[in-house]
Tab-separated table of C-alpha atoms in Angstrom:
chain	number	residue	atom	x	y	z
A	878	MET	CA	0.278	-0.300	0.311
A	879	ARG	CA	1.440	3.363	-0.463
A	880	LYS	CA	2.569	5.841	1.858
A	881	LYS	CA	2.100	9.282	1.906
A	882	ILE	CA	5.499	11.150	3.236
A	883	SER	CA	5.093	14.740	4.603
A	884	LEU	CA	8.536	16.157	5.920
A	885	LEU	CA	9.166	17.880	9.317
A	886	LEU	CA	12.713	19.483	9.851
A	887	ALA	CA	13.523	20.696	13.238
A	888	GLY	CA	14.670	24.361	12.658
A	889	VAL	CA	13.608	24.728	8.840
A	890	CYS	CA	10.298	25.499	7.680
A	891	VAL	CA	8.961	22.338	4.973
A	892	VAL	CA	6.218	22.466	2.462
A	893	THR	CA	4.941	19.506	1.059
A	894	GLY	CA	6.557	19.607	-2.522
A	895	SER	CA	9.257	21.232	-2.121
A	896	LEU	CA	11.473	22.528	0.515
A	897	LEU	CA	10.753	25.957	1.380
A	898	LEU	CA	12.343	28.540	4.022
A	899	PHE	CA	10.619	31.771	4.771
A	900	PRO	CA	12.195	34.661	6.308
A	901	GLY	CA	12.233	34.407	10.167
A	902	CYS	CA	12.840	30.565	10.535
A	903	LEU	CA	16.370	30.432	10.272
A	904	LYS	CA	19.521	33.168	11.550
A	905	ASP	CA	22.113	31.283	10.375
A	906	ARG	CA	23.185	29.651	7.271
A	907	VAL	CA	22.231	26.115	7.355
A	908	THR	CA	23.811	22.808	5.422
A	909	GLY	CA	22.666	19.418	5.292
A	910	SER	CA	22.428	16.440	3.666
A	911	TYR	CA	19.719	14.154	2.026
A	912	LYS	CA	20.030	10.771	-0.053
A	913	LEU	CA	18.345	10.886	-3.498
A	914	TYR	CA	16.288	7.740	-4.543
A	915	THR	CA	15.807	7.697	-8.409
A	916	PRO	CA	13.979	4.473	-9.622
A	917	VAL	CA	15.874	2.374	-12.168
A	918	TYR	CA	13.394	1.110	-14.887
A	919	ALA	CA	13.174	-2.503	-17.084
A	920	LEU	CA	10.970	-3.533	-19.525
A	921	LYS	CA	8.407	-5.747	-17.992
A	922	SER	CA	8.591	-8.306	-20.859
A	923	THR	CA	12.746	-8.481	-19.827
A	924	VAL	CA	11.451	-8.829	-15.957
A	925	LEU	CA	8.914	-11.737	-16.631
A	926	ALA	CA	11.464	-13.361	-18.750
A	927	ASN	CA	14.104	-13.521	-15.933
A	928	ILE	CA	11.231	-14.437	-13.320
A	929	ASN	CA	13.436	-17.287	-12.035
A	930	GLY	CA	16.082	-15.977	-9.636
A	931	ASP	CA	18.908	-17.268	-7.750
A	932	PRO	CA	17.527	-19.968	-4.969
A	933	GLY	CA	20.212	-18.342	-2.429
A	934	THR	CA	18.926	-15.103	-2.620
A	935	ALA	CA	19.418	-13.497	0.689
A	936	ILE	CA	16.161	-12.709	2.859
A	937	ASN	CA	16.648	-8.969	3.162
A	938	GLN	CA	13.240	-8.067	4.377
A	939	THR	CA	10.484	-10.353	5.253
A	940	GLY	CA	6.561	-9.840	4.021
A	941	GLN	CA	3.732	-11.873	3.489
A	942	ILE	CA	3.727	-15.433	4.554
A	943	TYR	CA	1.900	-18.321	2.321
A	944	ILE	CA	1.936	-22.082	2.791
A	945	LYS	CA	0.511	-24.945	0.375
A	946	GLY	CA	1.735	-28.316	0.657
A	947	SER	CA	5.328	-28.804	1.932
A	948	TYR	CA	6.303	-25.089	0.706
A	949	ILE	CA	6.484	-21.936	2.393
A	950	PHE	CA	6.061	-18.598	0.181
A	951	LEU	CA	7.496	-16.069	1.532
A	952	ASN	CA	7.959	-12.187	0.110
A	953	GLU	CA	10.952	-10.299	0.288
A	954	VAL	CA	9.458	-6.931	-0.080
A	955	ASP	CA	9.271	-5.568	-3.202
A	956	LYS	CA	11.594	-8.066	-4.914
A	957	GLY	CA	10.067	-11.205	-5.158
A	958	ILE	CA	9.373	-14.846	-3.650
A	959	HIS	CA	11.450	-16.962	-1.644
A	960	ILE	CA	10.592	-20.599	-1.925
A	961	ILE	CA	11.317	-22.804	0.662
A	962	ASP	CA	11.212	-26.181	0.993
A	963	ASN	CA	9.908	-27.472	4.323
A	964	SER	CA	9.784	-31.206	4.174
A	965	ASN	CA	11.698	-30.932	7.157
A	966	PRO	CA	11.172	-28.230	9.373
A	967	SER	CA	13.989	-28.664	11.506
A	968	ASN	CA	16.151	-27.993	7.890
A	969	PRO	CA	14.281	-25.661	5.774
A	970	VAL	CA	15.937	-25.196	2.267
A	971	GLN	CA	15.710	-22.433	0.010
A	972	THR	CA	14.531	-23.695	-3.030
A	973	ALA	CA	13.711	-21.221	-5.616
A	974	PHE	CA	13.449	-17.617	-6.090
A	975	LEU	CA	11.048	-15.629	-8.166
A	976	SER	CA	12.590	-12.187	-8.870
A	977	ILE	CA	9.437	-9.739	-9.178
A	978	PRO	CA	9.766	-6.221	-8.783
A	979	GLY	CA	7.300	-4.491	-6.498
A	980	ASN	CA	5.787	-7.681	-4.926
A	981	LEU	CA	4.110	-7.317	-1.818
A	982	ASN	CA	1.399	-10.370	-2.245
A	983	ILE	CA	1.074	-14.010	-2.556
A	984	GLY	CA	-1.978	-16.762	-3.207
A	985	VAL	CA	-1.776	-20.309	-4.824
A	986	ARG	CA	-4.645	-22.186	-6.604
A	987	ASN	CA	-3.108	-25.856	-7.724
A	988	ASN	CA	-0.133	-25.334	-9.549
A	989	ILE	CA	-0.952	-21.338	-9.984
A	990	LEU	CA	0.491	-18.689	-8.383
A	991	TYR	CA	-0.990	-15.252	-7.916
A	992	ALA	CA	1.287	-12.491	-6.996
A	993	ASP	CA	1.600	-8.653	-7.756
A	994	MET	CA	4.229	-6.649	-9.496
A	995	TYR	CA	3.576	-3.722	-8.479
A	996	ALA	CA	-0.111	-2.656	-10.211
A	997	ASP	CA	-0.224	-5.996	-12.258
A	998	LEU	CA	-1.440	-9.447	-11.363
A	999	LEU	CA	0.624	-12.050	-12.409
A	1000	SER	CA	-0.464	-15.657	-12.660
A	1001	ILE	CA	2.614	-18.209	-12.668
A	1002	ASP	CA	2.709	-21.742	-13.012
A	1003	ILE	CA	4.799	-23.155	-10.645
A	1004	SER	CA	4.349	-26.945	-11.452
A	1005	ASN	CA	8.090	-27.045	-11.983
A	1006	ILE	CA	8.889	-24.775	-8.709
A	1007	HIS	CA	12.518	-24.438	-10.415
A	1008	GLN	CA	11.400	-23.508	-13.978
A	1009	ALA	CA	7.995	-20.858	-13.346
A	1010	LYS	CA	6.512	-19.625	-16.259
A	1011	VAL	CA	4.268	-16.564	-16.606
A	1012	LEU	CA	1.061	-17.793	-18.088
A	1013	GLY	CA	-0.994	-14.025	-17.768
A	1014	SER	CA	-1.338	-11.088	-16.187
A	1015	LEU	CA	-3.953	-8.259	-15.253
A	1016	GLN	CA	-2.667	-5.074	-15.665
A	1017	GLY	CA	-3.538	-2.252	-13.474
A	1018	PHE	CA	-5.322	-4.102	-11.189
A	1019	TRP	CA	-3.599	-2.986	-7.973
A	1020	GLU	CA	-4.903	0.402	-8.765
A	1021	ALA	CA	-3.079	2.615	-5.947
A	1022	ARG	CA	0.480	0.863	-7.106
A	1023	SER	CA	1.060	2.471	-10.905
A	1024	TYR	CA	4.414	3.842	-10.532
A	1025	ALA	CA	6.097	3.607	-14.044
A	1026	PRO	CA	5.577	3.679	-17.448
A	1027	PRO	CA	2.916	0.785	-18.723
A	1028	ASN	CA	5.640	-1.423	-20.730
A	1029	GLU	CA	8.169	-1.065	-17.596
A	1030	VAL	CA	8.678	-1.770	-13.928
A	1031	ILE	CA	10.807	-0.403	-11.423
A	1032	VAL	CA	14.110	-2.725	-11.074
A	1033	SER	CA	15.971	-0.945	-8.182
A	1034	TRP	CA	16.577	2.402	-6.803
A	1035	SER	CA	20.111	4.446	-7.724
A	1036	VAL	CA	21.197	6.415	-4.426
A	1037	LYS	CA	23.077	9.797	-4.486
A	1038	ASP	CA	23.549	11.662	-1.249
A	1039	THR	CA	23.036	15.410	-1.643
A	1040	SER	CA	23.979	18.331	-0.038
A	1041	PHE	CA	21.809	21.320	0.453
A	1042	THR	CA	22.849	25.246	1.551
A	1043	VAL	CA	20.285	27.085	3.274
A	1044	ILE	CA	20.722	31.110	3.335
A	1045	PRO	CA	19.089	33.663	5.875
A	1046	ASN	CA	15.871	35.185	4.670
A	1047	GLY	CA	16.260	33.390	1.612
A	1048	LEU	CA	14.992	30.038	-0.294
A	1049	THR	CA	17.016	27.486	-0.955
A	1050	LEU	CA	15.365	24.632	-3.366
A	1051	LEU	CA	17.104	21.116	-3.024
A	1052	PRO	CA	19.947	21.261	-5.902
A	1053	GLN	CA	19.242	18.165	-8.094
A	1054	ALA	CA	15.561	17.012	-9.409
A	1055	GLY	CA	14.721	13.343	-8.764
A	1056	TYR	CA	12.028	11.233	-7.102
A	1057	VAL	CA	12.664	11.508	-3.097
A	1058	GLY	CA	8.917	11.490	-2.431
A	1059	PHE	CA	8.563	14.754	-1.104
A	1060	GLY	CA	4.420	15.310	-1.591
A	1061	GLY	CA	4.346	12.193	-3.559
A	1062	TYR	CA	3.914	8.554	-2.770
A	1063	VAL	CA	7.192	5.717	-2.473
A	1064	THR	CA	6.782	2.192	-1.844
A	1065	ASN	CA	10.845	1.717	-1.427
A	1066	PRO	CA	11.673	0.976	2.393
A	1067	GLY	CA	15.240	2.040	1.692
A	1068	ALA	CA	13.340	5.291	0.401
A	1069	VAL	CA	10.975	5.859	3.764
A	1070	ASN	CA	13.952	5.020	5.672
A	1071	ALA	CA	15.774	8.065	4.053
A	1072	LEU	CA	13.480	10.300	4.159
A	1073	ALA	CA	12.629	9.659	7.801
A	1074	GLU	CA	16.535	9.857	8.379
A	1075	PHE	CA	16.334	13.426	6.410
A	1076	ALA	CA	13.617	14.792	8.307
A	1077	SER	CA	15.026	13.982	11.808
A	1078	ALA	CA	18.738	15.585	10.683
A	1079	SER	CA	19.046	11.419	10.808
A	1080	ASN	CA	-7.212	-22.181	5.736
A	1081	ALA	CA	-5.183	-24.886	6.203
A	1082	SER	CA	-3.852	-25.895	2.777
A	1083	GLN	CA	-6.926	-28.002	1.893
A	1084	GLY	CA	-8.270	-28.152	-1.461
A	1085	SER	CA	-6.544	-26.505	-4.060
A	1086	THR	CA	-5.410	-23.782	-2.307
A	1087	GLY	CA	-2.753	-23.064	0.723
A	1088	MET	CA	-2.923	-20.841	3.878
A	1089	ALA	CA	-2.184	-17.126	4.278
A	1090	GLY	CA	-1.006	-15.351	7.216
A	1091	SER	CA	-3.698	-13.087	8.702
A	1092	GLU	CA	-1.996	-9.711	7.293
A	1093	ALA	CA	-2.916	-11.325	3.763
A	1094	VAL	CA	-4.833	-8.798	1.454
A	1095	MET	CA	-5.692	-11.612	-1.472
A	1096	THR	CA	-7.679	-14.986	-0.783
A	1097	LEU	CA	-8.826	-17.234	-3.448
A	1098	ILE	CA	-11.696	-18.689	-3.294
A	1099	GLY	CA	-13.015	-21.287	-6.150
A	1100	ASP	CA	-12.507	-19.548	-9.117
A	1101	TYR	CA	-12.015	-16.598	-7.837
A	1102	LEU	CA	-9.427	-14.275	-6.317
A	1103	TYR	CA	-10.603	-11.698	-3.771
A	1104	ALA	CA	-8.206	-8.639	-2.887
A	1105	ILE	CA	-7.758	-4.884	-1.966
A	1106	PRO	CA	-6.578	-3.236	-4.700
A	1107	GLU	CA	-6.424	-0.038	-2.686
A	1108	GLU	CA	-7.278	0.654	0.780
A	1109	HIS	CA	-11.120	1.319	-0.223
A	1110	SER	CA	-11.969	-0.851	-2.516
A	1111	LEU	CA	-12.493	-4.766	-3.305
A	1112	GLY	CA	-11.349	-6.256	-6.244
A	1113	VAL	CA	-12.770	-9.805	-7.723
A	1114	VAL	CA	-10.896	-11.364	-10.441
A	1115	GLN	CA	-12.254	-14.562	-11.971
A	1116	VAL	CA	-9.333	-17.390	-12.614
A	1117	THR	CA	-10.719	-19.838	-14.376
A	1118	ASP	CA	-8.394	-19.401	-17.185
A	1119	SER	CA	-5.020	-19.159	-15.506
A	1120	THR	CA	-3.700	-17.189	-18.630
A	1121	GLN	CA	-6.223	-14.296	-18.742
A	1122	PRO	CA	-7.239	-13.211	-15.233
A	1123	ASN	CA	-10.717	-11.408	-16.005
A	1124	LEU	CA	-11.456	-8.590	-13.705
A	1125	ILE	CA	-15.141	-8.465	-12.841
A	1126	SER	CA	-15.206	-5.545	-10.698
A	1127	SER	CA	-13.421	-3.601	-8.328
A	1128	ASN	CA	-15.680	-1.561	-6.099
A	1129	MET	CA	-15.942	0.771	-2.688
A	1130	ALA	CA	-15.645	-1.539	0.094
A	1131	GLY	CA	-15.046	0.309	3.356
A	1132	TYR	CA	-12.552	3.086	4.502
A	1133	ASP	CA	-8.912	2.528	5.220
A	1134	LEU	CA	-8.807	-1.571	4.468
A	1135	GLU	CA	-5.851	-3.490	5.334
A	1136	THR	CA	-6.641	-7.144	5.743
A	1137	ILE	CA	-8.959	-9.632	4.497
A	1138	PHE	CA	-9.953	-12.896	5.864
A	1139	PRO	CA	-12.486	-15.745	4.147
A	1140	ILE	CA	-14.978	-17.667	6.443
A	1141	GLN	CA	-17.468	-19.764	4.794
A	1142	ASP	CA	-19.378	-17.951	2.512
A	1143	LYS	CA	-18.130	-14.280	3.949
A	1144	LEU	CA	-15.110	-12.284	3.477
A	1145	LEU	CA	-13.949	-10.176	6.730
A	1146	LEU	CA	-12.280	-6.922	5.591
A	1147	GLY	CA	-10.520	-5.417	8.308
A	1148	SER	CA	-9.880	-1.741	8.478
A	1149	LYS	CA	-8.410	1.204	10.895
A	1150	GLU	CA	-12.142	1.841	11.700
A	1151	GLY	CA	-13.693	-2.090	11.886
A	1152	VAL	CA	-14.492	-5.019	10.004
A	1153	PHE	CA	-16.623	-4.954	7.223
A	1154	VAL	CA	-18.444	-8.099	6.567
A	1155	TYR	CA	-19.109	-9.438	2.894
A	1156	SER	CA	-21.082	-12.481	1.528
A	1157	ILE	CA	-20.031	-14.189	-1.396
A	1158	SER	CA	-22.613	-16.481	-1.739
A	1159	ASN	CA	-23.101	-15.017	-4.993
A	1160	PRO	CA	-19.011	-15.313	-5.765
A	1161	SER	CA	-18.442	-12.817	-8.551
A	1162	GLN	CA	-20.952	-10.191	-6.491
A	1163	PRO	CA	-19.530	-9.635	-2.851
A	1164	THR	CA	-22.366	-7.559	-1.066
A	1165	GLU	CA	-21.637	-5.952	2.523
A	1166	VAL	CA	-23.974	-7.757	4.982
A	1167	GLY	CA	-22.624	-6.345	8.414
A	1168	GLU	CA	-20.139	-4.786	9.854
A	1169	PHE	CA	-18.758	-4.262	13.396
A	1170	LYS	CA	-16.725	-1.157	14.637
A	1171	HIS	CA	-13.911	-0.875	16.982
A	1172	GLY	CA	-11.599	2.357	18.076
A	1173	THR	CA	-8.958	3.876	15.308
A	1174	ALA	CA	-6.550	1.360	15.068
A	1175	CYS	CA	-4.323	-1.224	12.440
A	1176	ASP	CA	-6.382	-4.541	12.321
A	1177	PRO	CA	-5.615	-7.809	11.417
A	1178	VAL	CA	-8.740	-10.350	11.945
A	1179	ILE	CA	-9.516	-13.978	12.077
A	1180	ALA	CA	-12.714	-15.998	12.607
A	1181	ASN	CA	-13.647	-19.364	13.436
A	1182	THR	CA	-17.695	-20.557	13.076
A	1183	ASN	CA	-18.325	-19.121	16.806
A	1184	TYR	CA	-15.737	-16.248	16.996
A	1185	ALA	CA	-13.788	-13.873	16.230
A	1186	TYR	CA	-10.784	-12.255	17.108
A	1187	VAL	CA	-9.222	-8.577	16.274
A	1188	THR	CA	-6.245	-7.138	16.999
A	1189	LEU	CA	-5.883	-3.652	17.448
A	1190	ARG	CA	-2.687	-1.598	17.262
A	1191	ALA	CA	-1.880	2.257	17.961
A	1192	GLY	CA	0.988	4.358	16.398
A	1193	ASP	CA	2.958	3.781	12.720
A	1194	GLY	CA	0.195	5.863	11.440
A	1195	CYS	CA	-2.026	3.340	12.694
A	1196	GLY	CA	-4.148	6.495	14.736
A	1197	GLY	CA	-5.695	5.685	17.914
A	1198	SER	CA	-4.609	4.587	21.284
A	1199	ALA	CA	-5.683	1.401	21.545
A	1200	ASN	CA	-3.134	-2.031	21.966
A	1201	GLU	CA	-5.462	-4.793	22.610
A	1202	LEU	CA	-6.862	-8.201	21.472
A	1203	ASP	CA	-11.017	-8.112	21.098
A	1204	VAL	CA	-12.619	-11.099	21.109
A	1205	LEU	CA	-16.599	-11.282	19.360
A	1206	GLY	CA	-19.184	-13.725	19.233
A	1207	ALA	CA	-19.693	-14.725	15.565
A	1208	GLN	CA	-22.243	-17.530	15.416
A	1209	ASP	CA	-23.916	-14.708	13.255
A	1210	ILE	CA	-20.797	-13.152	11.829
A	1211	VAL	CA	-23.373	-10.395	10.523
A	1212	ASN	CA	-24.138	-9.449	13.914
A	1213	ALA	CA	-20.829	-9.947	15.767
A	1214	THR	CA	-20.780	-8.871	19.515
A	1215	PRO	CA	-18.139	-7.660	21.723
A	1216	ILE	CA	-17.394	-10.628	24.585
A	1217	GLN	CA	-13.911	-9.302	25.748
A	1218	SER	CA	-10.673	-7.097	25.430
A	1219	TYR	CA	-7.468	-8.244	26.553
A	1220	PRO	CA	-4.600	-5.860	26.838
A	1221	MET	CA	-1.471	-5.754	24.719
A	1222	THR	CA	1.522	-4.018	24.133
A	1223	SER	CA	1.810	-3.750	20.098
A	1224	PRO	CA	-0.374	-7.009	18.497
A	1225	THR	CA	-0.044	-7.436	14.925
A	1226	GLY	CA	-0.971	-10.790	12.957
A	1227	LEU	CA	-2.656	-13.809	14.422
A	1228	CYS	CA	-3.754	-17.301	14.046
A	1229	LEU	CA	-6.139	-20.056	15.411
A	1230	ASP	CA	-5.552	-23.766	15.674
A	1231	GLY	CA	-8.533	-25.441	16.925
A	1232	SER	CA	-8.522	-24.327	20.901
A	1233	LEU	CA	-5.358	-22.791	20.718
A	1234	LEU	CA	-4.747	-19.056	19.591
A	1235	PHE	CA	-1.355	-17.294	18.676
A	1236	VAL	CA	-0.886	-13.491	18.851
A	1237	CYS	CA	2.366	-11.646	17.649
A	1238	ASP	CA	3.052	-8.947	20.350
A	1239	ALA	CA	5.883	-6.885	20.358
A	1240	THR	CA	8.811	-9.268	21.494
A	1241	VAL	CA	6.723	-12.214	21.873
A	1242	VAL	CA	4.249	-14.626	20.411
A	1243	LYS	CA	1.847	-15.199	22.454
A	1244	VAL	CA	0.057	-18.661	23.204
A	1245	PHE	CA	-3.500	-18.814	24.360
A	1246	ASP	CA	-6.010	-21.352	25.064
A	1247	ALA	CA	-9.251	-20.086	23.869
A	1248	SER	CA	-11.556	-22.786	24.974
A	1249	ASN	CA	-13.174	-20.051	26.686
A	1250	PRO	CA	-13.122	-16.762	24.945
A	1251	ASP	CA	-14.090	-14.676	27.387
A	1252	ASN	CA	-11.456	-15.833	29.539
A	1253	LEU	CA	-8.709	-16.579	27.319
A	1254	GLN	CA	-5.543	-18.080	29.368
A	1255	LEU	CA	-2.146	-17.500	28.558
A	1256	LEU	CA	-0.025	-20.896	28.306
A	1257	SER	CA	3.311	-19.628	26.878
A	1258	SER	CA	5.153	-16.147	25.669
A	1259	VAL	CA	7.208	-17.204	22.742
A	1260	PRO	CA	10.173	-14.628	22.232
A	1261	VAL	CA	10.581	-13.630	18.960
A	1262	ASN	CA	11.574	-9.910	18.088
A	1263	ASN	CA	8.916	-7.280	16.005
A	1264	PRO	CA	7.109	-10.472	15.262
A	1265	ASN	CA	4.618	-9.824	12.074
A	1266	ASP	CA	2.575	-12.422	11.476
A	1267	VAL	CA	1.976	-16.221	11.978
A	1268	ILE	CA	0.766	-19.608	10.847
A	1269	ALA	CA	-0.065	-23.039	12.728
A	1270	PHE	CA	-0.540	-26.098	11.236
A	1271	ASN	CA	0.158	-29.650	12.169
A	1272	HIS	CA	1.938	-28.461	15.459
A	1273	VAL	CA	4.351	-26.128	13.742
A	1274	LEU	CA	4.326	-22.891	14.143
A	1275	LEU	CA	5.366	-20.564	11.206
A	1276	VAL	CA	6.545	-16.971	12.605
A	1277	VAL	CA	7.319	-14.337	10.322
A	1278	ALA	CA	9.649	-11.331	11.794
A	1279	ALA	CA	11.927	-8.674	11.275
A	1280	GLY	CA	14.761	-10.691	11.972
A	1281	GLY	CA	13.516	-13.939	9.469
A	1282	LEU	CA	11.598	-16.842	9.378
A	1283	TYR	CA	11.288	-18.703	13.053
A	1284	GLN	CA	9.793	-22.043	13.252
A	1285	PHE	CA	8.492	-23.673	16.486
A	1286	ASP	CA	6.786	-27.050	17.951
A	1287	TYR	CA	3.793	-26.407	19.882
A	1288	THR	CA	3.151	-29.962	20.315
A	1289	ASP	CA	3.157	-28.993	23.999
A	1290	PRO	CA	1.675	-25.370	23.811
A	1291	SER	CA	2.947	-24.961	27.581
A	1292	HIS	CA	6.602	-25.072	26.369
A	1293	VAL	CA	6.650	-24.117	22.824
A	1294	LYS	CA	10.177	-25.467	21.438
A	1295	ALA	CA	12.730	-23.554	18.907
A	1296	ILE	CA	12.899	-26.246	15.234
A	1297	SER	CA	14.541	-23.774	13.117
A	1298	TYR	CA	15.249	-20.664	12.035
A	1299	LEU	CA	15.928	-18.634	8.372
A	1300	PRO	CA	17.839	-15.304	9.287
A	1301	VAL	CA	17.303	-11.857	7.142
A	1302	ASN	CA	20.393	-11.243	5.483
A	1303	ASN	CA	22.560	-13.524	7.880
A	1304	SER	CA	21.036	-11.653	11.112
A	1305	LYS	CA	21.388	-12.279	14.682
A	1306	SER	CA	18.254	-11.484	15.642
């Protein structure tokens, strides 16, 4: 999702669009520097012809996680997808890498992987995991992420340290024109970090599909792919013919949408304001049938046939002040009712496995006995720094975190044991 950047510089007056210094802001000459990020483009045809990357590509920044069969699909933010053979969870092997610039999202149906490449939705044949083939694409589906000419894609960023000087009672513009994101939209995390530095002067693998984490914004059900192509819309794509993904609709579905979770014949769309419930009894035409509100906060949601679980997180652009886990009665998901709230530190992703509930929270993954949801019992806290999302299946807990991909055995949920760890770029986190 695109992020709008606005800069505030201590001791300097800044307005979005350019660096403006007004009389009275400064009394002395000021010098400084910033990093200028300029996109490097390549032809889409060239990128797609070289989609099979080096299996040994280092993991530098983890994103979405997805599992199907014995494979883990781990997004490398804006770079592509690491395919990990997890036949032996104690020894996961990076077996393939799909080089997909601008990739954030993953879904698999049969032997077809669906992934975004900035604004485009790709369908990729992974029958041979080592020789993936692009079958088709739906251009412009992810409407909020069009950053390049139609036949090109951003493949990297050139970085240049650039200096500026401010003269008292004068106006000094940045000395070089280029893409730095002032008043615009950036997706490159390095660019975001550099701008921040400048501103401070510093469904369990059943059937034909797999299982996504709770932070997913895309899901596959039958012959349809449902996604949040931009923060206010629900998109529907028919994927009966994988060579020609067919856009059915992309319509307003709520405000500040963040996540999507399927439950029976419903879709739960988590937003910063609440959860919107859509019926897909007619798969090609989702219709809103209800919603439940909460205070402003970032909001993944999961559910089973009886209860819904929502984590609320404050800060980091989420708004509000709530850091909690909310439990709602969901026998009638259209009219979900609050049951209980539990205080958290900074919760993110969560998942269920039977009566066990797993919640990422700041520096741990909390394991709860959810047999009685209005009185959750904490069984254990698994140390993981900055966990983002979790998938629990067959007594193996997958945790994607800032430091890499962790796996744990929760056969005894009160004594969870580490199984393996794939680090981020040799991180020791």
